[in-house]
XYZ file of C-alpha atoms in Angstrom:
492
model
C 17.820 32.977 1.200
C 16.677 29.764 -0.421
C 14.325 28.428 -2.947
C 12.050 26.059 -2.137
C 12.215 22.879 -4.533
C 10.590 19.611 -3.793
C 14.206 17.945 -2.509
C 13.823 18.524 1.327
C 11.411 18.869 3.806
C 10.357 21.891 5.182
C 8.574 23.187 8.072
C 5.212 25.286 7.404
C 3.828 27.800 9.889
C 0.023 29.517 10.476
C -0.046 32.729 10.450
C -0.687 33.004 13.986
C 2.485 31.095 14.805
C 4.253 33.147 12.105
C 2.824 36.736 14.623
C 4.323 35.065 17.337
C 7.637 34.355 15.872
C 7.934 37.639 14.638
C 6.628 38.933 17.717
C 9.341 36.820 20.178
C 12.307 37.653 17.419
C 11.539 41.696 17.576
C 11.323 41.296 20.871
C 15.254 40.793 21.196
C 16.303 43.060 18.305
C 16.820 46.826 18.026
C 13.830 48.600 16.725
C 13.039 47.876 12.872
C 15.402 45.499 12.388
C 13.361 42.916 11.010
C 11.261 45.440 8.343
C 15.028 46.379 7.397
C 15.796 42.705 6.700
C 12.767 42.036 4.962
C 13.191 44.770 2.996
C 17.214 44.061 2.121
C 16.323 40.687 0.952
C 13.531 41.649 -1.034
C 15.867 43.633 -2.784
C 18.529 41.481 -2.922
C 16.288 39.140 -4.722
C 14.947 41.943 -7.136
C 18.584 42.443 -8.432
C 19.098 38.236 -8.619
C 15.483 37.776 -10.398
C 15.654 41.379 -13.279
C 19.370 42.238 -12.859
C 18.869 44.397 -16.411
C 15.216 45.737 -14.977
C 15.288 50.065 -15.065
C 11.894 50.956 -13.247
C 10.735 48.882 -10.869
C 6.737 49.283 -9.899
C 6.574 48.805 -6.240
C 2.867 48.419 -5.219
C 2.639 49.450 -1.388
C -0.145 48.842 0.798
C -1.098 50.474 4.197
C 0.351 47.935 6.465
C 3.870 46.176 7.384
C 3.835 44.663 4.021
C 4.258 47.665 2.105
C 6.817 48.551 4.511
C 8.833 45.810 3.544
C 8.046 47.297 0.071
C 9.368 50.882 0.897
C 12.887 49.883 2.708
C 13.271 47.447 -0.452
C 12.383 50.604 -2.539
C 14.954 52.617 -0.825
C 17.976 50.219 -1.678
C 17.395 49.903 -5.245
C 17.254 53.251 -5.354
C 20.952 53.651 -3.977
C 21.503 50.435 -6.382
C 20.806 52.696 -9.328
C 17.547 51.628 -10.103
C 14.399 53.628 -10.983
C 11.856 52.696 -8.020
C 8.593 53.621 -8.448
C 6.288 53.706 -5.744
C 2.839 53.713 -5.293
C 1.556 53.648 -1.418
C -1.907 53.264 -0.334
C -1.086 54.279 2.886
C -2.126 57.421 4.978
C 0.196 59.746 7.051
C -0.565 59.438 10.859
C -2.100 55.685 10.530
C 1.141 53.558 9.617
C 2.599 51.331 12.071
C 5.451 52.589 13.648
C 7.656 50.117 11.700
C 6.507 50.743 8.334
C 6.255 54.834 9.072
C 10.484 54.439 9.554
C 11.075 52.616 6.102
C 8.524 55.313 4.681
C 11.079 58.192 6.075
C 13.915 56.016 4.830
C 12.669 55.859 1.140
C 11.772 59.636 1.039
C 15.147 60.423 2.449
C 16.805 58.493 -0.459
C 14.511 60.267 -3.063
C 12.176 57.663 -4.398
C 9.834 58.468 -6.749
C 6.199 58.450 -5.086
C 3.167 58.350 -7.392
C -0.499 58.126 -7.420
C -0.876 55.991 -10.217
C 1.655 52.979 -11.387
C 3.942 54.025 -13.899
C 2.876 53.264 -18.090
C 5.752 51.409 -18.509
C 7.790 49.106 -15.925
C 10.699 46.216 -16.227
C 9.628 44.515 -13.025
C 7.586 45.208 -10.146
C 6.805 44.261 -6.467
C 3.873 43.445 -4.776
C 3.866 44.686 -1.422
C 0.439 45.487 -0.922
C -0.825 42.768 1.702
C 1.525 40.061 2.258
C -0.102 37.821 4.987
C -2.579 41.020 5.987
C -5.819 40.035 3.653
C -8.687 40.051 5.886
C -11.331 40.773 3.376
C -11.319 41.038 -0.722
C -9.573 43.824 -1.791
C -11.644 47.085 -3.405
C -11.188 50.204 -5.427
C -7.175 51.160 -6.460
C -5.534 48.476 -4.348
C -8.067 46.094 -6.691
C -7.213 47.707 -9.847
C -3.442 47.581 -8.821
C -3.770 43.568 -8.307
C -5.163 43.272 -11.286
C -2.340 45.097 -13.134
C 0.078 43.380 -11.214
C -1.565 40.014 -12.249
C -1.440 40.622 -15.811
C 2.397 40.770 -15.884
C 2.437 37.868 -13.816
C 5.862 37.071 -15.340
C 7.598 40.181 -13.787
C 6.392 40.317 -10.497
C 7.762 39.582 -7.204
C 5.241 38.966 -4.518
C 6.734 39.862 -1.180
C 5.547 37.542 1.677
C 2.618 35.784 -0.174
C 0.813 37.083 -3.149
C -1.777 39.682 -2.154
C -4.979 38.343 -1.476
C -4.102 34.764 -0.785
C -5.029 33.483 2.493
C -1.897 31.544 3.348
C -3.584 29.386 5.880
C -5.780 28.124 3.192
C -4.575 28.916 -0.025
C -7.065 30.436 -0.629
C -8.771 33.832 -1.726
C -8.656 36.066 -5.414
C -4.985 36.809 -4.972
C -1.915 38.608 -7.413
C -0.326 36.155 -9.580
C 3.084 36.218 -9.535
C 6.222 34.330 -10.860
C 8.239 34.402 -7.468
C 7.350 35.212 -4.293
C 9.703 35.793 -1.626
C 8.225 34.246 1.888
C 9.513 35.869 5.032
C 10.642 34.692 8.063
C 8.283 31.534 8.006
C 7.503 28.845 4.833
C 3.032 29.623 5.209
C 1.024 26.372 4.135
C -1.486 28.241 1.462
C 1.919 28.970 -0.522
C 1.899 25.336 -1.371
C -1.752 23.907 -1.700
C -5.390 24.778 -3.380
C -5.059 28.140 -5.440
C -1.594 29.179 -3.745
C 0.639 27.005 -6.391
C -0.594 28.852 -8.998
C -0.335 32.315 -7.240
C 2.923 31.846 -6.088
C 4.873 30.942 -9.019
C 8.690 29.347 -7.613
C 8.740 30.276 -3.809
C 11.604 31.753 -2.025
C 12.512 31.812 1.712
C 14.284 34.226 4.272
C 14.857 32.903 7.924
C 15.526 36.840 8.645
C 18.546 36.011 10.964
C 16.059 34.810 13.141
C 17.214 32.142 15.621
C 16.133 28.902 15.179
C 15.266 28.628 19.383
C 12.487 31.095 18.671
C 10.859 28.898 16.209
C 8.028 26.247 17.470
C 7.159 23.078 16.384
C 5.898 23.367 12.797
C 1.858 23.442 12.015
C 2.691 21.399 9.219
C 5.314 19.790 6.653
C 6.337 20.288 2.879
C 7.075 16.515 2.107
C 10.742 15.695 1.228
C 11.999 13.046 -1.455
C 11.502 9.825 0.381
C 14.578 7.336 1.250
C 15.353 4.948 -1.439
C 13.878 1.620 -0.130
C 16.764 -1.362 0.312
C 15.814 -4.492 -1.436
C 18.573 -7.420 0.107
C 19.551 -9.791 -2.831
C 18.653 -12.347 0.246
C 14.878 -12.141 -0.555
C 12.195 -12.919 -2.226
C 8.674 -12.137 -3.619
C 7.259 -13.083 -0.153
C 9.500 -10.334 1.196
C 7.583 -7.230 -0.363
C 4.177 -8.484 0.739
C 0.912 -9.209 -1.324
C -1.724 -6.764 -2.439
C -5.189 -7.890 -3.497
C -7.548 -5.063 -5.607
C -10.956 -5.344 -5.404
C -12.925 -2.763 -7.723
C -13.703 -2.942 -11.433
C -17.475 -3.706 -11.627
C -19.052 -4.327 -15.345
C -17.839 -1.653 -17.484
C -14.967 -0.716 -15.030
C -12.606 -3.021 -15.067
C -9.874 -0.868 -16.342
C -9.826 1.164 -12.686
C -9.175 -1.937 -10.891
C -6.007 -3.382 -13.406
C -4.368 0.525 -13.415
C -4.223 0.152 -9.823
C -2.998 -3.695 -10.225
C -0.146 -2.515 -12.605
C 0.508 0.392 -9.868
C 1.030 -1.737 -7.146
C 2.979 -4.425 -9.674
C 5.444 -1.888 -10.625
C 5.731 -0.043 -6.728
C 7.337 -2.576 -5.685
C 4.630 -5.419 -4.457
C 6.134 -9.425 -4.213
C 2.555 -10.581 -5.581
C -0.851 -8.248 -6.733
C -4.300 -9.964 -7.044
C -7.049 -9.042 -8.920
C -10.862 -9.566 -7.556
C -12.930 -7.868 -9.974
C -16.178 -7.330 -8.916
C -17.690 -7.950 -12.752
C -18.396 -11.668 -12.871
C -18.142 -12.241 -16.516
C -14.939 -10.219 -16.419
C -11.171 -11.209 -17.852
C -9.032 -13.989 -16.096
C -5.596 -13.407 -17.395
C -4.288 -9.799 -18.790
C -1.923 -11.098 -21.629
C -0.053 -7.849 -21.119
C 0.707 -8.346 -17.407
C 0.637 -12.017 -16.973
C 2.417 -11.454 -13.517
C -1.119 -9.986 -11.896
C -3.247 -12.966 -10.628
C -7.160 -12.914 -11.092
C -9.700 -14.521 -7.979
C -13.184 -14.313 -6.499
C -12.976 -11.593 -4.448
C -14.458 -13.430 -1.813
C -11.712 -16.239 -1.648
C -8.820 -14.018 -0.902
C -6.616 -14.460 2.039
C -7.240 -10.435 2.696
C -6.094 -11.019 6.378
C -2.327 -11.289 4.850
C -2.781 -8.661 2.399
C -3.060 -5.107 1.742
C -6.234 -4.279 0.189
C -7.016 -1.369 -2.813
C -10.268 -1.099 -3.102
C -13.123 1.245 -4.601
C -11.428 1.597 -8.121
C -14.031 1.665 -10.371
C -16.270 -0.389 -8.358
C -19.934 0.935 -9.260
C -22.693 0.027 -6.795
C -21.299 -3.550 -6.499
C -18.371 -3.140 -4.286
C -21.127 -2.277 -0.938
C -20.905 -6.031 -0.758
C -17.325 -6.241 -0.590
C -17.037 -3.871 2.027
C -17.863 -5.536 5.616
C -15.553 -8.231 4.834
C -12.473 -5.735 3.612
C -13.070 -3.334 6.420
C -13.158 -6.417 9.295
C -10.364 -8.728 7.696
C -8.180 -6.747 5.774
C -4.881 -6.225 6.944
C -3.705 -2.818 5.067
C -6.441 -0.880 3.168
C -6.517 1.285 0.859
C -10.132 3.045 0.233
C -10.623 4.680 -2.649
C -13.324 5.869 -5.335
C -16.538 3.910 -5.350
C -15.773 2.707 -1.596
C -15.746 6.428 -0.287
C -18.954 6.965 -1.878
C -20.118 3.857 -0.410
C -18.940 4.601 3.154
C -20.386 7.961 3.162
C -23.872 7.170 2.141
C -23.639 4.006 4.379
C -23.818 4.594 8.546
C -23.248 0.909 8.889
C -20.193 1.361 6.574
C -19.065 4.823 8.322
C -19.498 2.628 11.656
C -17.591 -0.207 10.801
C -14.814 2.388 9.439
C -14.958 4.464 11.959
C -14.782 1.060 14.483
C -11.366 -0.185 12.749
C -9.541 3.448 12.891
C -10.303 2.831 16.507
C -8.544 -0.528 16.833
C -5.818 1.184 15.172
C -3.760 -1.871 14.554
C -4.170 -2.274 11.068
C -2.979 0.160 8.570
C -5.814 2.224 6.793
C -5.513 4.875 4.176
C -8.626 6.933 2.675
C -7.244 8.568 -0.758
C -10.585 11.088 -1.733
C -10.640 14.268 -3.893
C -12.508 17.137 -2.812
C -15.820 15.911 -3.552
C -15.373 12.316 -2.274
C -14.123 14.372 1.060
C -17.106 16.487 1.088
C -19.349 13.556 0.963
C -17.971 11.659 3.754
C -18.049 15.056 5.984
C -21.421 15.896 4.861
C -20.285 19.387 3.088
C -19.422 20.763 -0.022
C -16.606 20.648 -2.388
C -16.044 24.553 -1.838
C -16.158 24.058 2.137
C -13.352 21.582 1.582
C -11.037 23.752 -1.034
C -11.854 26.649 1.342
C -9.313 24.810 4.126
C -8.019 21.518 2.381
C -5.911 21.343 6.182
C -9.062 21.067 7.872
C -10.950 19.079 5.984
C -7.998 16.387 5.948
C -7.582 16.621 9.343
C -11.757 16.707 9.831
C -11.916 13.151 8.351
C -8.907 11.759 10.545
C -10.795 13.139 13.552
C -14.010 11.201 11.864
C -12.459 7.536 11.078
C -9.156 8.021 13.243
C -6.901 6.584 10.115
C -4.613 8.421 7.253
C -6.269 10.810 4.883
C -4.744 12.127 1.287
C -6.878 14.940 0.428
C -6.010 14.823 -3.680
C -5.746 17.959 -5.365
C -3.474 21.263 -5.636
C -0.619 20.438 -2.965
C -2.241 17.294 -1.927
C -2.690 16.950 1.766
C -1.411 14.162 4.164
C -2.894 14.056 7.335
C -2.917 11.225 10.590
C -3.856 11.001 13.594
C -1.454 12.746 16.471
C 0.650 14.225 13.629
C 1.457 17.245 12.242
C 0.159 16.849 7.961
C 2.232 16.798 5.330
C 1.574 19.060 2.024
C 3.014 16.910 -0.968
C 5.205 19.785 -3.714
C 4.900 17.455 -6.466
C 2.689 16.527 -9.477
C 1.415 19.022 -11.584
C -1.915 19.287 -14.331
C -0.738 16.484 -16.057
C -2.604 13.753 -13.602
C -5.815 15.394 -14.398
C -6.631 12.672 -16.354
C -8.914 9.711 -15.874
C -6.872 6.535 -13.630
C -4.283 8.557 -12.127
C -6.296 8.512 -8.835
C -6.454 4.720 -9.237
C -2.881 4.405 -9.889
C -2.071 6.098 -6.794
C -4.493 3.679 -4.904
C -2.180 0.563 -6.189
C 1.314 2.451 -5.169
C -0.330 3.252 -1.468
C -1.089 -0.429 -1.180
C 2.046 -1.738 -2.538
C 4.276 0.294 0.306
C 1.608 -1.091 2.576
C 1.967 -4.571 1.648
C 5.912 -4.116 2.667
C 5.072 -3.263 6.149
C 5.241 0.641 5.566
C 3.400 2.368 8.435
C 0.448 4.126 6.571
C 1.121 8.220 7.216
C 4.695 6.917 5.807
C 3.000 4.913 2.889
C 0.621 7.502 2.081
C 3.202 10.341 1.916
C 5.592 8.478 -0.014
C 3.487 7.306 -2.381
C 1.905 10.721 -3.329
C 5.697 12.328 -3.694
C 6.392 9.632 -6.172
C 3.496 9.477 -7.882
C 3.491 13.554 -8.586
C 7.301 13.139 -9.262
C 6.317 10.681 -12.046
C 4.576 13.690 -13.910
C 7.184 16.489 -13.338
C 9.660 14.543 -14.750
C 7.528 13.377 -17.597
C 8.382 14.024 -21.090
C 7.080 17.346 -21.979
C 6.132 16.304 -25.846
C 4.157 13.511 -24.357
C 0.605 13.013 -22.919
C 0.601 11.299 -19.749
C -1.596 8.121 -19.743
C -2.497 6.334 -16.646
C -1.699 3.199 -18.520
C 2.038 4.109 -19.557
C 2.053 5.920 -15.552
C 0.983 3.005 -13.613
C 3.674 0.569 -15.206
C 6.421 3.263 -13.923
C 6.005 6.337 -16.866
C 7.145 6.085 -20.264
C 10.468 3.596 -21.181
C 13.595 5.303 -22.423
C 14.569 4.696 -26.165
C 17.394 2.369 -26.281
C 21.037 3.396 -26.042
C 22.933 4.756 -28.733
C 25.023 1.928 -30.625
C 28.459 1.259 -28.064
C 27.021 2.677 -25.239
C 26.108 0.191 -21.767
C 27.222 -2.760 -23.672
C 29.454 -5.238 -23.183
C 32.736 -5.253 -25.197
């Protein structure tokens, strides 16, 4: 059993590959062995989690799911512990598995009520797992809700009931741990699932690893360190130009400047698409102001949309034809999707597919370039990623909740970083300039994109909790450490 942090990779799995797993695995193990697993490490994990809990509430529903419930039921019951159970099921329509932990827990005397019990330590939810098919009704709705509202004390066992774990979506239990089983499911880690699932644990059930397929998708890992030889120079790490910042919105366009400056780019340019705008930013001298138009963008990678109004249309042709890298974001989204000469000309380069091309939307920049809805596209973030790299044929980061990485020919990537601290206004654009600066060092762009979005979520988990995140103080690399205490990391 392990919990899932952000430092490793991790194979994710459908629920239909998940059914055949579990289908090929039973098929070479005695009968029940798997429900008697499940429900051992669910217990197991109980005892880690509320070692001093008494009664334990465990909520079972009809299905496999609240089998796992019962057998977990029936060893903290020999454990000493006060097991409460309450079973939606009915007697002659369980599954054969879940109808032998049911025997099991009877035989070891569990308590068996209609209602939950008016007070509990802890409690499991074990009423759907990965079974929701529809929203739930009457008691097993009431029950969720109860479950829910001691969020803090609940196990969820599989997935929080309710949650579609495909999606991530659906009106699920909240819950402050939930124990996944056999498989890691991708709605555990994107849309509403983050919040459902509280910190996610994982059992491989002893199952062999030959059973297992390739994965439907990835949980991103930390990425590699990049090498920087002391035999180079600023020429090395590449140049990125950002064109955005129309009148009014120049700030967008130097957040993602500073972004790129501090990611690691040799040289950033800034073409801001306001003519009577700035030439020099005292505060970063290093960034270097042009006409748009007389950049070499055939050498460079490109960032552009940030905060560029109605004015960067006339950018466009030129970026999407010349530029080397790109980066679309913002105002260039919009523009492509209300544009079919712009869609074309997009959808023309992701076809040449020899120069490097990210599209960083949220959900309703995505819906307007597929011609939906923002609730379509939180309804499957997966497919809508993987919708508009099947529309342009380049890299898509779906922002949001478990942000989405998807390419062409590959399997996405869900990003387990970044939390409600980058819901404020620039972040987006500060993830624009960190894409572009990986690109401008000759990172392939599924590589770019996915790096860049674990670092830039990193940034705010590790931020200082007394301190509101900026996108100023997070594009030039988060906030500074104080200096070091008198004697310390100087020189004698």
């Amino acid at each position: 059993m392990r919990r899932i942090t952000p430092e490793h990779p991790w194979p994710l799995f459908g629920v239909a590959a998940t059914r055949g797993i579990e289908q090929a695995a039973a098929a070479q193990l005695p009968p029940h062995a798997l429900m008697q697993r499940a429900g051992l490490a669910v217990a197991r994990l109980t005892l880690a989690l509320a070692p001093h809990a008494r009664t334990v509430w465990v909520a079972c529903g009809p299905g496999n799911n609240g089998g796992d419930g019962l057998q977990a039921a029936m060893h903290l019951k020999q454990w000493g512990k006060q097991p409460v159970v309450t079973w939606l099921g009915e007697e002659g329509k369980v599954p054969v598995d879940a109808s032998a932990s049911l025997r099991r827990a009877r035989d070891a005397c569990v308590a068996f009520t209609e209602e939950p019990p008016a007070q509990w330590d802890f409690a499991l939810d074990a009423l759907l797992g990965i079974g929701a098919t529809r929203p739930a009704t009457g008691r097993m709705r009431v029950w969720m809700d109860l479950l829910s509202a001691r969020a803090d004390a609940v196990l969820a066992v599989d997935a929080p009931s309710g949650l579609d774990t495909d999606t991530g979506q659906g009106e699920s239990v909240r819950a402050a741990h939930t124990l996944s089983l056999l498989t890691l499911k991708p709605g555990l880690f994107t849309g509403a699932g983050r919040d459902a699932c509280g910190a996610v644990w994982w059992h491989d059930l002893g199952v062999s690893p030959a059973l297992v397929p390739q994965a439907d998708a990835w949980l991103s890992g930390p990425p590699a360190a990049p090498a920087r030889l002391h035999a180079s120079h600023k020429g090395s790490y590449g140049d990125v130009a950002v064109i955005g910042g129309a009148p009014g919105m120049g700030g967008a366009a130097l957040l993602a400047a500073a972004a790129a400056l501090h990611g690691g780019a040799g040289r950033v340019f800034v073409g801001l698409l306001d003519r009577d705008a700035m030439m020099v930013d005292a505060q970063q001298p290093e960034l270097m102001f042009r006409g748009w138009n007389s950049l070499d963008l055939a050498n460079m990678a490109v960032a552009c949309g940030c905060g560029g109004g109605d004015a960067v249309r006339e950018a466009l042709p030129k970026v999407l034809s010349t530029a080397r890298a790109l980066v679309l974001d913002a105002d260039a989204l919009n523009a492509v999707a209300s544009d079919p000469q712009l869609r074309a000309q997009l959808q023309a380069r992701g076809r040449r597919g020899d120069r490097a091309t990210v599209l960083t939307p949220h959900p309703l920049e995505a819906a307007r370039l597929l011609g939906s809805g923002t609730a379509q596209v939180q309804a499957d973030r997966l497919a809508a990623a993987q919708a508009l790299v099947r529309e342009f044929g380049v890299v898509c980061v779906l922002k949001g909740s478990g942000t989405v990485i998807a390419a062409p020919q590959m399997a996405p990537c869900i990003n387990p970083t970044g939390n409600a601290r980058l819901a404020t206004a620039g972040t987006g654009d500060v993830l624009a300039g960190m894409v572009a600066a990986r690109l401008a060092r000759g990172m392939p762009a599924f590589d770019a994109a996915c790096t860049a979005v674990y670092e830039h979520g990193r940034t705010a988990d590790v931020w200082p909790p007394g301190l509101a995140l900026t996108a100023q103080v997070f594009a030039r690399g988060g906030p500074h450490p104080g200096p070091l205490p008198e004697g310390e990391g100087a020189e004698p």
